[in-house]
PDB file of N, CA and C in Angstrom:
ATOM      1  N   UNK A   1     -36.154 -14.967 -19.917  1.00 66.00           N
ATOM      2  CA  UNK A   1     -37.260 -14.681 -18.823  1.00 66.00           C
ATOM      3  C   UNK A   1     -37.507 -13.359 -18.837  1.00 66.00           C
ATOM      4  N   UNK A   2     -38.409 -13.425 -19.522  1.00 79.00           N
ATOM      5  CA  UNK A   2     -39.243 -11.801 -18.846  1.00 79.00           C
ATOM      6  C   UNK A   2     -39.345 -11.266 -17.568  1.00 79.00           C
ATOM      7  N   UNK A   3     -39.369 -10.181 -17.199  1.00 76.00           N
ATOM      8  CA  UNK A   3     -39.475  -9.555 -15.825  1.00 76.00           C
ATOM      9  C   UNK A   3     -40.605  -8.124 -16.045  1.00 76.00           C
ATOM     10  N   UNK A   4     -41.132  -8.109 -15.355  1.00 80.00           N
ATOM     11  CA  UNK A   4     -42.075  -6.876 -15.261  1.00 80.00           C
ATOM     12  C   UNK A   4     -41.755  -6.428 -14.187  1.00 80.00           C
ATOM     13  N   UNK A   5     -41.503  -4.671 -14.171  1.00 75.00           N
ATOM     14  CA  UNK A   5     -41.316  -3.927 -13.260  1.00 75.00           C
ATOM     15  C   UNK A   5     -41.559  -2.116 -13.354  1.00 75.00           C
ATOM     16  N   UNK A   6     -41.559  -1.678 -12.322  1.00 80.00           N
ATOM     17  CA  UNK A   6     -41.687  -0.271 -12.678  1.00 80.00           C
ATOM     18  C   UNK A   6     -40.375   0.514 -11.818  1.00 80.00           C
ATOM     19  N   UNK A   7     -40.357   1.260 -12.525  1.00 79.00           N
ATOM     20  CA  UNK A   7     -39.411   2.730 -12.179  1.00 79.00           C
ATOM     21  C   UNK A   7     -40.127   3.868 -11.882  1.00 79.00           C
ATOM     22  N   UNK A   8     -39.669   3.731 -10.286  1.00 80.00           N
ATOM     23  CA  UNK A   8     -40.534   5.583  -9.526  1.00 80.00           C
ATOM     24  C   UNK A   8     -38.901   6.208  -9.301  1.00 80.00           C
ATOM     25  N   UNK A   9     -39.536   7.335 -10.258  1.00 78.00           N
ATOM     26  CA  UNK A   9     -38.055   7.836  -9.362  1.00 78.00           C
ATOM     27  C   UNK A   9     -38.690   8.724  -7.712  1.00 78.00           C
ATOM     28  N   UNK A  10     -37.840   8.345  -7.198  1.00 76.00           N
ATOM     29  CA  UNK A  10     -37.726   9.461  -5.682  1.00 76.00           C
ATOM     30  C   UNK A  10     -36.792  10.375  -5.508  1.00 76.00           C
ATOM     31  N   UNK A  11     -37.242  11.515  -5.042  1.00 77.00           N
ATOM     32  CA  UNK A  11     -36.500  12.410  -5.062  1.00 77.00           C
ATOM     33  C   UNK A  11     -35.288  12.129  -3.606  1.00 77.00           C
ATOM     34  N   UNK A  12     -34.281  13.141  -3.838  1.00 68.00           N
ATOM     35  CA  UNK A  12     -33.297  12.566  -2.532  1.00 68.00           C
ATOM     36  C   UNK A  12     -33.922  12.701  -1.384  1.00 68.00           C
ATOM     37  N   UNK A  13     -35.129  13.938  -1.251  1.00 71.00           N
ATOM     38  CA  UNK A  13     -35.577  14.590   0.421  1.00 71.00           C
ATOM     39  C   UNK A  13     -36.198  12.881   0.941  1.00 71.00           C
ATOM     40  N   UNK A  14     -36.940  12.252   0.135  1.00 69.00           N
ATOM     41  CA  UNK A  14     -37.277  11.316   0.345  1.00 69.00           C
ATOM     42  C   UNK A  14     -36.805  10.137   0.614  1.00 69.00           C
ATOM     43  N   UNK A  15     -35.729  10.094   0.032  1.00 65.00           N
ATOM     44  CA  UNK A  15     -34.638   8.872   0.998  1.00 65.00           C
ATOM     45  C   UNK A  15     -33.365   9.324   1.185  1.00 65.00           C
ATOM     46  N   UNK A  16     -34.098  10.520   2.344  1.00 64.00           N
ATOM     47  CA  UNK A  16     -32.725  10.831   2.896  1.00 64.00           C
ATOM     48  C   UNK A  16     -31.886   9.892   4.451  1.00 64.00           C
ATOM     49  N   UNK A  17     -32.160   8.682   3.901  1.00 62.00           N
ATOM     50  CA  UNK A  17     -31.645   7.524   5.087  1.00 62.00           C
ATOM     51  C   UNK A  17     -30.803   7.164   4.208  1.00 62.00           C
ATOM     52  N   UNK A  18     -31.383   6.729   2.903  1.00 62.00           N
ATOM     53  CA  UNK A  18     -29.921   6.038   1.773  1.00 62.00           C
ATOM     54  C   UNK A  18     -28.984   7.164   1.931  1.00 62.00           C
ATOM     55  N   UNK A  19     -29.559   8.371   1.563  1.00 58.00           N
ATOM     56  CA  UNK A  19     -28.400   9.491   0.933  1.00 58.00           C
ATOM     57  C   UNK A  19     -27.440   9.384   1.833  1.00 58.00           C
ATOM     58  N   UNK A  20     -28.193   9.639   3.492  1.00 62.00           N
ATOM     59  CA  UNK A  20     -27.173   9.783   4.485  1.00 62.00           C
ATOM     60  C   UNK A  20     -25.624   8.067   4.722  1.00 62.00           C
ATOM     61  N   UNK A  21     -26.426   7.153   3.856  1.00 60.00           N
ATOM     62  CA  UNK A  21     -25.579   5.814   4.257  1.00 60.00           C
ATOM     63  C   UNK A  21     -24.344   6.389   3.560  1.00 60.00           C
ATOM     64  N   UNK A  22     -24.830   6.930   2.438  1.00 63.00           N
ATOM     65  CA  UNK A  22     -23.719   6.808   1.145  1.00 63.00           C
ATOM     66  C   UNK A  22     -22.572   7.629   1.428  1.00 63.00           C
ATOM     67  N   UNK A  23     -22.856   8.820   2.388  1.00 65.00           N
ATOM     68  CA  UNK A  23     -22.234  10.360   2.138  1.00 65.00           C
ATOM     69  C   UNK A  23     -21.346   9.835   3.748  1.00 65.00           C
ATOM     70  N   UNK A  24     -21.893   8.850   4.623  1.00 60.00           N
ATOM     71  CA  UNK A  24     -21.290   8.743   5.955  1.00 60.00           C
ATOM     72  C   UNK A  24     -19.780   8.226   6.127  1.00 60.00           C
ATOM     73  N   UNK A  25     -18.713   9.274   6.535  1.00 60.00           N
ATOM     74  CA  UNK A  25     -17.357   8.910   6.397  1.00 60.00           C
ATOM     75  C   UNK A  25     -17.262   6.809   7.169  1.00 60.00           C
ATOM     76  N   UNK A  26     -16.510   6.546   6.485  1.00 54.00           N
ATOM     77  CA  UNK A  26     -16.171   5.422   7.660  1.00 54.00           C
ATOM     78  C   UNK A  26     -15.052   5.033   8.168  1.00 54.00           C
ATOM     79  N   UNK A  27     -14.843   5.408   9.373  1.00 54.00           N
ATOM     80  CA  UNK A  27     -13.280   5.521   9.745  1.00 54.00           C
ATOM     81  C   UNK A  27     -12.475   4.592   9.461  1.00 54.00           C
ATOM     82  N   UNK A  28     -12.860   3.466  10.097  1.00 50.00           N
ATOM     83  CA  UNK A  28     -12.655   2.093   9.888  1.00 50.00           C
ATOM     84  C   UNK A  28     -11.520   2.426   8.814  1.00 50.00           C
ATOM     85  N   UNK A  29     -11.734   2.683   7.886  1.00 48.00           N
ATOM     86  CA  UNK A  29     -11.041   2.653   6.464  1.00 48.00           C
ATOM     87  C   UNK A  29     -10.029   3.592   6.376  1.00 48.00           C
ATOM     88  N   UNK A  30     -10.802   4.928   7.170  1.00 46.00           N
ATOM     89  CA  UNK A  30      -9.328   6.015   7.378  1.00 46.00           C
ATOM     90  C   UNK A  30      -7.589   4.801   8.233  1.00 46.00           C
ATOM     91  N   UNK A  31      -8.563   4.184   9.128  1.00 45.00           N
ATOM     92  CA  UNK A  31      -7.332   3.827   9.920  1.00 45.00           C
ATOM     93  C   UNK A  31      -6.747   2.594   9.095  1.00 45.00           C
ATOM     94  N   UNK A  32      -7.124   2.097   7.919  1.00 45.00           N
ATOM     95  CA  UNK A  32      -6.219   1.131   7.200  1.00 45.00           C
ATOM     96  C   UNK A  32      -5.348   2.105   6.478  1.00 45.00           C
ATOM     97  N   UNK A  33      -6.187   2.763   6.072  1.00 50.00           N
ATOM     98  CA  UNK A  33      -4.432   3.708   5.416  1.00 50.00           C
ATOM     99  C   UNK A  33      -3.941   4.358   6.024  1.00 50.00           C
ATOM    100  N   UNK A  34      -4.218   4.978   7.348  1.00 50.00           N
ATOM    101  CA  UNK A  34      -2.917   5.069   8.513  1.00 50.00           C
ATOM    102  C   UNK A  34      -1.905   4.246   8.771  1.00 50.00           C
ATOM    103  N   UNK A  35      -2.515   2.559   8.207  1.00 61.00           N
ATOM    104  CA  UNK A  35      -1.910   1.714   9.165  1.00 61.00           C
ATOM    105  C   UNK A  35      -1.127   1.464   8.121  1.00 61.00           C
ATOM    106  N   UNK A  36      -1.491   1.618   6.652  1.00 62.00           N
ATOM    107  CA  UNK A  36      -0.490   1.493   5.406  1.00 62.00           C
ATOM    108  C   UNK A  36       0.657   2.424   5.661  1.00 62.00           C
ATOM    109  N   UNK A  37      -0.116   3.646   5.852  1.00 68.00           N
ATOM    110  CA  UNK A  37       1.108   4.777   5.817  1.00 68.00           C
ATOM    111  C   UNK A  37       2.291   4.739   6.658  1.00 68.00           C
ATOM    112  N   UNK A  38       1.947   4.077   7.972  1.00 82.00           N
ATOM    113  CA  UNK A  38       2.569   3.831   8.982  1.00 82.00           C
ATOM    114  C   UNK A  38       4.259   2.729   9.168  1.00 82.00           C
ATOM    115  N   UNK A  39       2.902   1.576   8.171  1.00 83.00           N
ATOM    116  CA  UNK A  39       3.779   0.643   7.457  1.00 83.00           C
ATOM    117  C   UNK A  39       5.162   1.332   6.750  1.00 83.00           C
ATOM    118  N   UNK A  40       4.591   2.269   5.914  1.00 88.00           N
ATOM    119  CA  UNK A  40       5.466   2.739   4.761  1.00 88.00           C
ATOM    120  C   UNK A  40       6.712   3.572   5.259  1.00 88.00           C
ATOM    121  N   UNK A  41       6.486   4.156   6.346  1.00 90.00           N
ATOM    122  CA  UNK A  41       6.785   4.658   6.788  1.00 90.00           C
ATOM    123  C   UNK A  41       7.872   4.195   7.709  1.00 90.00           C
ATOM    124  N   UNK A  42       7.347   2.912   8.256  1.00 90.00           N
ATOM    125  CA  UNK A  42       8.633   2.667   9.662  1.00 90.00           C
ATOM    126  C   UNK A  42       9.322   1.471   8.405  1.00 90.00           C
ATOM    127  N   UNK A  43       9.139   1.516   6.806  1.00 92.00           N
ATOM    128  CA  UNK A  43       9.764   0.820   6.142  1.00 92.00           C
ATOM    129  C   UNK A  43      10.884   1.222   5.490  1.00 92.00           C
ATOM    130  N   UNK A  44      10.798   2.955   5.481  1.00 93.00           N
ATOM    131  CA  UNK A  44      11.468   3.567   4.708  1.00 93.00           C
ATOM    132  C   UNK A  44      12.970   3.766   5.955  1.00 93.00           C
ATOM    133  N   UNK A  45      12.113   3.981   7.475  1.00 93.00           N
ATOM    134  CA  UNK A  45      13.370   4.307   8.310  1.00 93.00           C
ATOM    135  C   UNK A  45      13.813   3.307   8.698  1.00 93.00           C
ATOM    136  N   UNK A  46      13.516   1.853   8.639  1.00 95.00           N
ATOM    137  CA  UNK A  46      14.370   0.867   8.580  1.00 95.00           C
ATOM    138  C   UNK A  46      15.479   0.646   7.486  1.00 95.00           C
ATOM    139  N   UNK A  47      14.907   0.772   6.350  1.00 95.00           N
ATOM    140  CA  UNK A  47      15.680   0.418   5.131  1.00 95.00           C
ATOM    141  C   UNK A  47      17.389   1.693   5.115  1.00 95.00           C
ATOM    142  N   UNK A  48      16.583   2.799   5.975  1.00 94.00           N
ATOM    143  CA  UNK A  48      17.786   4.172   6.698  1.00 94.00           C
ATOM    144  C   UNK A  48      18.805   3.801   7.346  1.00 94.00           C
ATOM    145  N   UNK A  49      18.053   2.253   8.429  1.00 95.00           N
ATOM    146  CA  UNK A  49      18.827   1.807   9.355  1.00 95.00           C
ATOM    147  C   UNK A  49      19.822   0.640   8.663  1.00 95.00           C
ATOM    148  N   UNK A  50      18.966  -0.357   8.068  1.00 94.00           N
ATOM    149  CA  UNK A  50      19.927  -1.721   7.706  1.00 94.00           C
ATOM    150  C   UNK A  50      21.180  -0.797   6.871  1.00 94.00           C
ATOM    151  N   UNK A  51      22.447  -0.867   7.149  1.00 94.00           N
ATOM    152  CA  UNK A  51      23.783  -0.855   6.597  1.00 94.00           C
ATOM    153  C   UNK A  51      23.844  -1.280   5.103  1.00 94.00           C
ATOM    154  N   UNK A  52      23.635  -2.522   4.982  1.00 94.00           N
ATOM    155  CA  UNK A  52      23.394  -2.609   3.461  1.00 94.00           C
ATOM    156  C   UNK A  52      22.802  -2.191   2.579  1.00 94.00           C
ATOM    157  N   UNK A  53      21.082  -2.302   3.495  1.00 94.00           N
ATOM    158  CA  UNK A  53      20.391  -1.033   2.288  1.00 94.00           C
ATOM    159  C   UNK A  53      20.694  -0.054   1.844  1.00 94.00           C
ATOM    160  N   UNK A  54      20.957   0.638   3.247  1.00 92.00           N
ATOM    161  CA  UNK A  54      21.324   2.040   2.972  1.00 92.00           C
ATOM    162  C   UNK A  54      22.534   2.317   2.078  1.00 92.00           C
ATOM    163  N   UNK A  55      23.461   1.872   1.674  1.00 93.00           N
ATOM    164  CA  UNK A  55      24.560   1.248   1.142  1.00 93.00           C
ATOM    165  C   UNK A  55      24.032   1.302  -0.293  1.00 93.00           C
ATOM    166  N   UNK A  56      22.992   0.431  -0.583  1.00 92.00           N
ATOM    167  CA  UNK A  56      22.775   0.150  -1.983  1.00 92.00           C
ATOM    168  C   UNK A  56      21.611   1.433  -2.378  1.00 92.00           C
ATOM    169  N   UNK A  57      21.079   2.262  -1.217  1.00 92.00           N
ATOM    170  CA  UNK A  57      19.699   2.846  -1.740  1.00 92.00           C
ATOM    171  C   UNK A  57      21.182   4.610  -1.717  1.00 92.00           C
ATOM    172  N   UNK A  58      22.084   4.733  -1.512  1.00 93.00           N
ATOM    173  CA  UNK A  58      23.075   5.996  -1.473  1.00 93.00           C
ATOM    174  C   UNK A  58      23.748   5.422  -3.187  1.00 93.00           C
ATOM    175  N   UNK A  59      23.962   4.427  -3.110  1.00 92.00           N
ATOM    176  CA  UNK A  59      24.748   3.683  -4.612  1.00 92.00           C
ATOM    177  C   UNK A  59      23.214   4.352  -5.801  1.00 92.00           C
ATOM    178  N   UNK A  60      21.806   3.808  -5.789  1.00 93.00           N
ATOM    179  CA  UNK A  60      20.866   3.966  -6.602  1.00 93.00           C
ATOM    180  C   UNK A  60      20.922   5.586  -6.904  1.00 93.00           C
ATOM    181  N   UNK A  61      20.941   5.949  -5.821  1.00 91.00           N
ATOM    182  CA  UNK A  61      20.614   7.747  -5.717  1.00 91.00           C
ATOM    183  C   UNK A  61      21.698   8.426  -6.226  1.00 91.00           C
ATOM    184  N   UNK A  62      23.129   7.831  -6.557  1.00 92.00           N
ATOM    185  CA  UNK A  62      24.056   7.913  -7.717  1.00 92.00           C
ATOM    186  C   UNK A  62      24.316   8.286  -9.081  1.00 92.00           C
ATOM    187  N   UNK A  63      24.121   6.574  -9.143  1.00 89.00           N
ATOM    188  CA  UNK A  63      23.927   6.017 -10.549  1.00 89.00           C
ATOM    189  C   UNK A  63      22.916   5.139 -10.552  1.00 89.00           C
ATOM    190  N   UNK A  64      22.616   4.886 -12.031  1.00 81.00           N
ATOM    191  CA  UNK A  64      21.644   4.676 -12.487  1.00 81.00           C
ATOM    192  C   UNK A  64      22.057   2.840 -12.381  1.00 81.00           C
ATOM    193  N   UNK A  65      20.829   2.262 -11.873  1.00 82.00           N
ATOM    194  CA  UNK A  65      21.130   0.261 -11.259  1.00 82.00           C
ATOM    195  C   UNK A  65      19.791  -0.177 -12.019  1.00 82.00           C
ATOM    196  N   UNK A  66      19.793  -1.352 -12.673  1.00 84.00           N
ATOM    197  CA  UNK A  66      18.813  -1.626 -13.481  1.00 84.00           C
ATOM    198  C   UNK A  66      17.835  -2.233 -12.432  1.00 84.00           C
ATOM    199  N   UNK A  67      18.742  -2.923 -11.175  1.00 91.00           N
ATOM    200  CA  UNK A  67      17.808  -3.786 -10.300  1.00 91.00           C
ATOM    201  C   UNK A  67      17.159  -3.413  -9.052  1.00 91.00           C
ATOM    202  N   UNK A  68      17.265  -1.980  -9.302  1.00 93.00           N
ATOM    203  CA  UNK A  68      16.543  -1.063  -7.776  1.00 93.00           C
ATOM    204  C   UNK A  68      16.406   0.450  -8.634  1.00 93.00           C
ATOM    205  N   UNK A  69      15.237   0.834  -7.599  1.00 93.00           N
ATOM    206  CA  UNK A  69      14.897   1.621  -7.970  1.00 93.00           C
ATOM    207  C   UNK A  69      14.057   2.705  -6.889  1.00 93.00           C
ATOM    208  N   UNK A  70      14.366   3.741  -6.542  1.00 93.00           N
ATOM    209  CA  UNK A  70      13.814   4.676  -5.739  1.00 93.00           C
ATOM    210  C   UNK A  70      12.561   5.379  -6.044  1.00 93.00           C
ATOM    211  N   UNK A  71      11.431   5.299  -4.892  1.00 92.00           N
ATOM    212  CA  UNK A  71      10.289   5.883  -5.338  1.00 92.00           C
ATOM    213  C   UNK A  71      10.045   6.180  -4.207  1.00 92.00           C
ATOM    214  N   UNK A  72       9.785   7.791  -4.223  1.00 92.00           N
ATOM    215  CA  UNK A  72       9.053   8.618  -2.722  1.00 92.00           C
ATOM    216  C   UNK A  72       9.950   7.890  -1.916  1.00 92.00           C
ATOM    217  N   UNK A  73      11.301   8.125  -2.014  1.00 93.00           N
ATOM    218  CA  UNK A  73      12.627   7.950  -0.864  1.00 93.00           C
ATOM    219  C   UNK A  73      11.929   6.361  -0.350  1.00 93.00           C
ATOM    220  N   UNK A  74      11.843   5.412  -1.326  1.00 93.00           N
ATOM    221  CA  UNK A  74      11.387   4.121  -0.719  1.00 93.00           C
ATOM    222  C   UNK A  74      12.234   3.215  -1.971  1.00 93.00           C
ATOM    223  N   UNK A  75      13.337   2.507  -1.028  1.00 93.00           N
ATOM    224  CA  UNK A  75      13.848   1.226  -2.019  1.00 93.00           C
ATOM    225  C   UNK A  75      12.960   0.141  -2.500  1.00 93.00           C
ATOM    226  N   UNK A  76      13.322  -0.079  -3.933  1.00 93.00           N
ATOM    227  CA  UNK A  76      11.987  -1.309  -4.626  1.00 93.00           C
ATOM    228  C   UNK A  76      13.229  -2.354  -5.142  1.00 93.00           C
ATOM    229  N   UNK A  77      13.182  -3.123  -5.619  1.00 92.00           N
ATOM    230  CA  UNK A  77      13.893  -4.159  -6.364  1.00 92.00           C
ATOM    231  C   UNK A  77      13.144  -4.276  -7.496  1.00 92.00           C
ATOM    232  N   UNK A  78      13.527  -4.058  -8.790  1.00 92.00           N
ATOM    233  CA  UNK A  78      12.782  -4.608 -10.116  1.00 92.00           C
ATOM    234  C   UNK A  78      13.352  -5.804 -10.359  1.00 92.00           C
ATOM    235  N   UNK A  79      12.309  -7.013 -10.215  1.00 89.00           N
ATOM    236  CA  UNK A  79      12.318  -8.194 -10.891  1.00 89.00           C
ATOM    237  C   UNK A  79      11.304  -8.763 -11.893  1.00 89.00           C
ATOM    238  N   UNK A  80      11.800  -8.653 -13.216  1.00 89.00           N
ATOM    239  CA  UNK A  80      10.667  -9.280 -14.379  1.00 89.00           C
ATOM    240  C   UNK A  80       9.923  -8.022 -14.520  1.00 89.00           C
ATOM    241  N   UNK A  81      10.400  -6.498 -14.750  1.00 87.00           N
ATOM    242  CA  UNK A  81       9.510  -5.862 -14.696  1.00 87.00           C
ATOM    243  C   UNK A  81       8.547  -4.964 -13.222  1.00 87.00           C
ATOM    244  N   UNK A  82       8.914  -5.810 -12.471  1.00 90.00           N
ATOM    245  CA  UNK A  82       7.699  -5.364 -11.046  1.00 90.00           C
ATOM    246  C   UNK A  82       8.621  -4.729 -10.494  1.00 90.00           C
ATOM    247  N   UNK A  83       7.617  -3.949  -9.625  1.00 91.00           N
ATOM    248  CA  UNK A  83       8.621  -3.147  -8.595  1.00 91.00           C
ATOM    249  C   UNK A  83       8.160  -4.098  -7.210  1.00 91.00           C
ATOM    250  N   UNK A  84       9.434  -4.106  -6.423  1.00 91.00           N
ATOM    251  CA  UNK A  84       9.115  -4.849  -5.130  1.00 91.00           C
ATOM    252  C   UNK A  84       9.664  -4.216  -3.899  1.00 91.00           C
ATOM    253  N   UNK A  85       8.715  -4.052  -2.758  1.00 91.00           N
ATOM    254  CA  UNK A  85       9.683  -3.318  -1.854  1.00 91.00           C
ATOM    255  C   UNK A  85      10.698  -4.024  -1.512  1.00 91.00           C
ATOM    256  N   UNK A  86      11.779  -3.648  -0.594  1.00 93.00           N
ATOM    257  CA  UNK A  86      12.768  -4.187  -0.453  1.00 93.00           C
ATOM    258  C   UNK A  86      12.577  -4.134   1.039  1.00 93.00           C
ATOM    259  N   UNK A  87      12.065  -5.384   2.079  1.00 92.00           N
ATOM    260  CA  UNK A  87      12.182  -5.191   3.032  1.00 92.00           C
ATOM    261  C   UNK A  87      13.162  -5.617   3.814  1.00 92.00           C
ATOM    262  N   UNK A  88      13.655  -4.738   4.719  1.00 93.00           N
ATOM    263  CA  UNK A  88      14.721  -5.091   5.584  1.00 93.00           C
ATOM    264  C   UNK A  88      14.620  -6.563   6.749  1.00 93.00           C
ATOM    265  N   UNK A  89      15.724  -7.446   7.047  1.00 92.00           N
ATOM    266  CA  UNK A  89      15.472  -8.441   7.807  1.00 92.00           C
ATOM    267  C   UNK A  89      14.796  -8.229   9.292  1.00 92.00           C
ATOM    268  N   UNK A  90      15.127  -6.347   9.696  1.00 92.00           N
ATOM    269  CA  UNK A  90      14.503  -6.639  11.122  1.00 92.00           C
ATOM    270  C   UNK A  90      13.128  -6.721  10.947  1.00 92.00           C
ATOM    271  N   UNK A  91      12.431  -6.047  10.098  1.00 91.00           N
ATOM    272  CA  UNK A  91      10.529  -5.865   9.772  1.00 91.00           C
ATOM    273  C   UNK A  91      10.297  -7.202   8.998  1.00 91.00           C
ATOM    274  N   UNK A  92      11.112  -8.092   8.604  1.00 88.00           N
ATOM    275  CA  UNK A  92      10.464  -8.945   7.647  1.00 88.00           C
ATOM    276  C   UNK A  92       9.110  -9.707   8.637  1.00 88.00           C
ATOM    277  N   UNK A  93       8.777 -10.427   9.845  1.00 87.00           N
ATOM    278  CA  UNK A  93       8.116 -10.848  10.276  1.00 87.00           C
ATOM    279  C   UNK A  93       7.208  -9.881  10.600  1.00 87.00           C
ATOM    280  N   UNK A  94       7.066  -8.860  10.699  1.00 83.00           N
ATOM    281  CA  UNK A  94       6.346  -7.473  11.048  1.00 83.00           C
ATOM    282  C   UNK A  94       5.586  -7.055   9.909  1.00 83.00           C
ATOM    283  N   UNK A  95       5.964  -7.401   9.012  1.00 82.00           N
ATOM    284  CA  UNK A  95       5.517  -7.087   7.892  1.00 82.00           C
ATOM    285  C   UNK A  95       4.783  -8.238   7.272  1.00 82.00           C
ATOM    286  N   UNK A  96       4.986  -9.589   7.445  1.00 82.00           N
ATOM    287  CA  UNK A  96       4.178 -10.569   6.823  1.00 82.00           C
ATOM    288  C   UNK A  96       2.799 -10.486   7.945  1.00 82.00           C
ATOM    289  N   UNK A  97       3.179  -9.945   9.255  1.00 80.00           N
ATOM    290  CA  UNK A  97       1.894 -10.254   9.988  1.00 80.00           C
ATOM    291  C   UNK A  97       0.678  -9.063   9.942  1.00 80.00           C
ATOM    292  N   UNK A  98       1.574  -7.934   9.609  1.00 75.00           N
ATOM    293  CA  UNK A  98       0.658  -7.079   9.273  1.00 75.00           C
ATOM    294  C   UNK A  98       0.137  -7.213   7.869  1.00 75.00           C
ATOM    295  N   UNK A  99       1.296  -7.288   6.997  1.00 71.00           N
ATOM    296  CA  UNK A  99      -0.214  -7.891   5.893  1.00 71.00           C
ATOM    297  C   UNK A  99      -0.756  -9.466   5.290  1.00 71.00           C
ATOM    298  N   UNK A 100      -0.908 -10.286   6.183  1.00 70.00           N
ATOM    299  CA  UNK A 100      -1.697 -11.288   6.810  1.00 70.00           C
ATOM    300  C   UNK A 100      -3.096 -11.082   6.306  1.00 70.00           C
ATOM    301  N   UNK A 101      -3.685 -11.350   5.771  1.00 59.00           N
ATOM    302  CA  UNK A 101      -5.193 -10.963   5.174  1.00 59.00           C
ATOM    303  C   UNK A 101      -5.365  -9.758   4.533  1.00 59.00           C
ATOM    304  N   UNK A 102      -4.573  -8.998   4.507  1.00 56.00           N
ATOM    305  CA  UNK A 102      -4.562  -7.804   3.858  1.00 56.00           C
ATOM    306  C   UNK A 102      -4.034  -7.482   2.497  1.00 56.00           C
ATOM    307  N   UNK A 103      -4.720  -6.613   1.752  1.00 49.00           N
ATOM    308  CA  UNK A 103      -4.415  -6.330   0.301  1.00 49.00           C
ATOM    309  C   UNK A 103      -3.354  -4.981   0.769  1.00 49.00           C
ATOM    310  N   UNK A 104      -2.290  -4.026   0.494  1.00 50.00           N
ATOM    311  CA  UNK A 104      -1.023  -3.436   0.617  1.00 50.00           C
ATOM    312  C   UNK A 104      -1.670  -1.997  -0.857  1.00 50.00           C
ATOM    313  N   UNK A 105      -2.139  -3.155  -1.925  1.00 51.00           N
ATOM    314  CA  UNK A 105      -1.698  -2.870  -3.428  1.00 51.00           C
ATOM    315  C   UNK A 105       0.080  -3.249  -4.031  1.00 51.00           C
ATOM    316  N   UNK A 106       0.369  -3.181  -3.265  1.00 50.00           N
ATOM    317  CA  UNK A 106       1.659  -3.874  -3.706  1.00 50.00           C
ATOM    318  C   UNK A 106       2.455  -5.444  -3.105  1.00 50.00           C
ATOM    319  N   UNK A 107       3.539  -6.012  -3.817  1.00 51.00           N
ATOM    320  CA  UNK A 107       4.086  -6.967  -3.428  1.00 51.00           C
ATOM    321  C   UNK A 107       5.087  -6.385  -2.384  1.00 51.00           C
ATOM    322  N   UNK A 108       5.626  -7.180  -1.361  1.00 50.00           N
ATOM    323  CA  UNK A 108       6.376  -7.126  -0.687  1.00 50.00           C
ATOM    324  C   UNK A 108       7.565  -8.416   0.016  1.00 50.00           C
ATOM    325  N   UNK A 109       8.881  -8.052  -0.387  1.00 54.00           N
ATOM    326  CA  UNK A 109       9.679  -9.285  -0.330  1.00 54.00           C
ATOM    327  C   UNK A 109      10.849  -9.034   0.300  1.00 54.00           C
ATOM    328  N   UNK A 110      11.025 -10.063   0.645  1.00 54.00           N
ATOM    329  CA  UNK A 110      12.351  -9.562   2.112  1.00 54.00           C
ATOM    330  C   UNK A 110      13.420  -9.435   0.841  1.00 54.00           C
ATOM    331  N   UNK A 111      14.387  -8.632   1.774  1.00 48.00           N
ATOM    332  CA  UNK A 111      15.885  -8.114   1.339  1.00 48.00           C
ATOM    333  C   UNK A 111      16.535  -9.376   0.459  1.00 48.00           C
ATOM    334  N   UNK A 112      16.274  -9.549  -0.682  1.00 49.00           N
ATOM    335  CA  UNK A 112      17.545 -10.804  -1.537  1.00 49.00           C
ATOM    336  C   UNK A 112      18.321 -10.007  -2.146  1.00 49.00           C
ATOM    337  N   UNK A 113      19.556  -9.715  -1.321  1.00 45.00           N
ATOM    338  CA  UNK A 113      20.849  -9.170  -2.393  1.00 45.00           C
ATOM    339  C   UNK A 113      21.687  -9.902  -2.611  1.00 45.00           C
TER     340      UNK A 113
END
């Protein structure tokens, strides 16, 4: 099908309402980011408080490990070339609840040692 339409340029001055909306900061987006940052901070802290994970963390820091990697002070398990955050047992329920329905951009798994 063919459509006939006319394109009319409207300067920004005449479209201030649209311009204002496109530049309007969205505070709820920042809250989500803060929530994710807070979760990562809690995961880091919980990894250090978990005796077993702290031992793995220290060994990975000292020696090269093929199954684990440390990125930004966070312990990851490497499975099939994917980095998976190691979630301490003490936080597994909390992480599942927080991640339910949200995409954190990472895959989170329980610690399977």
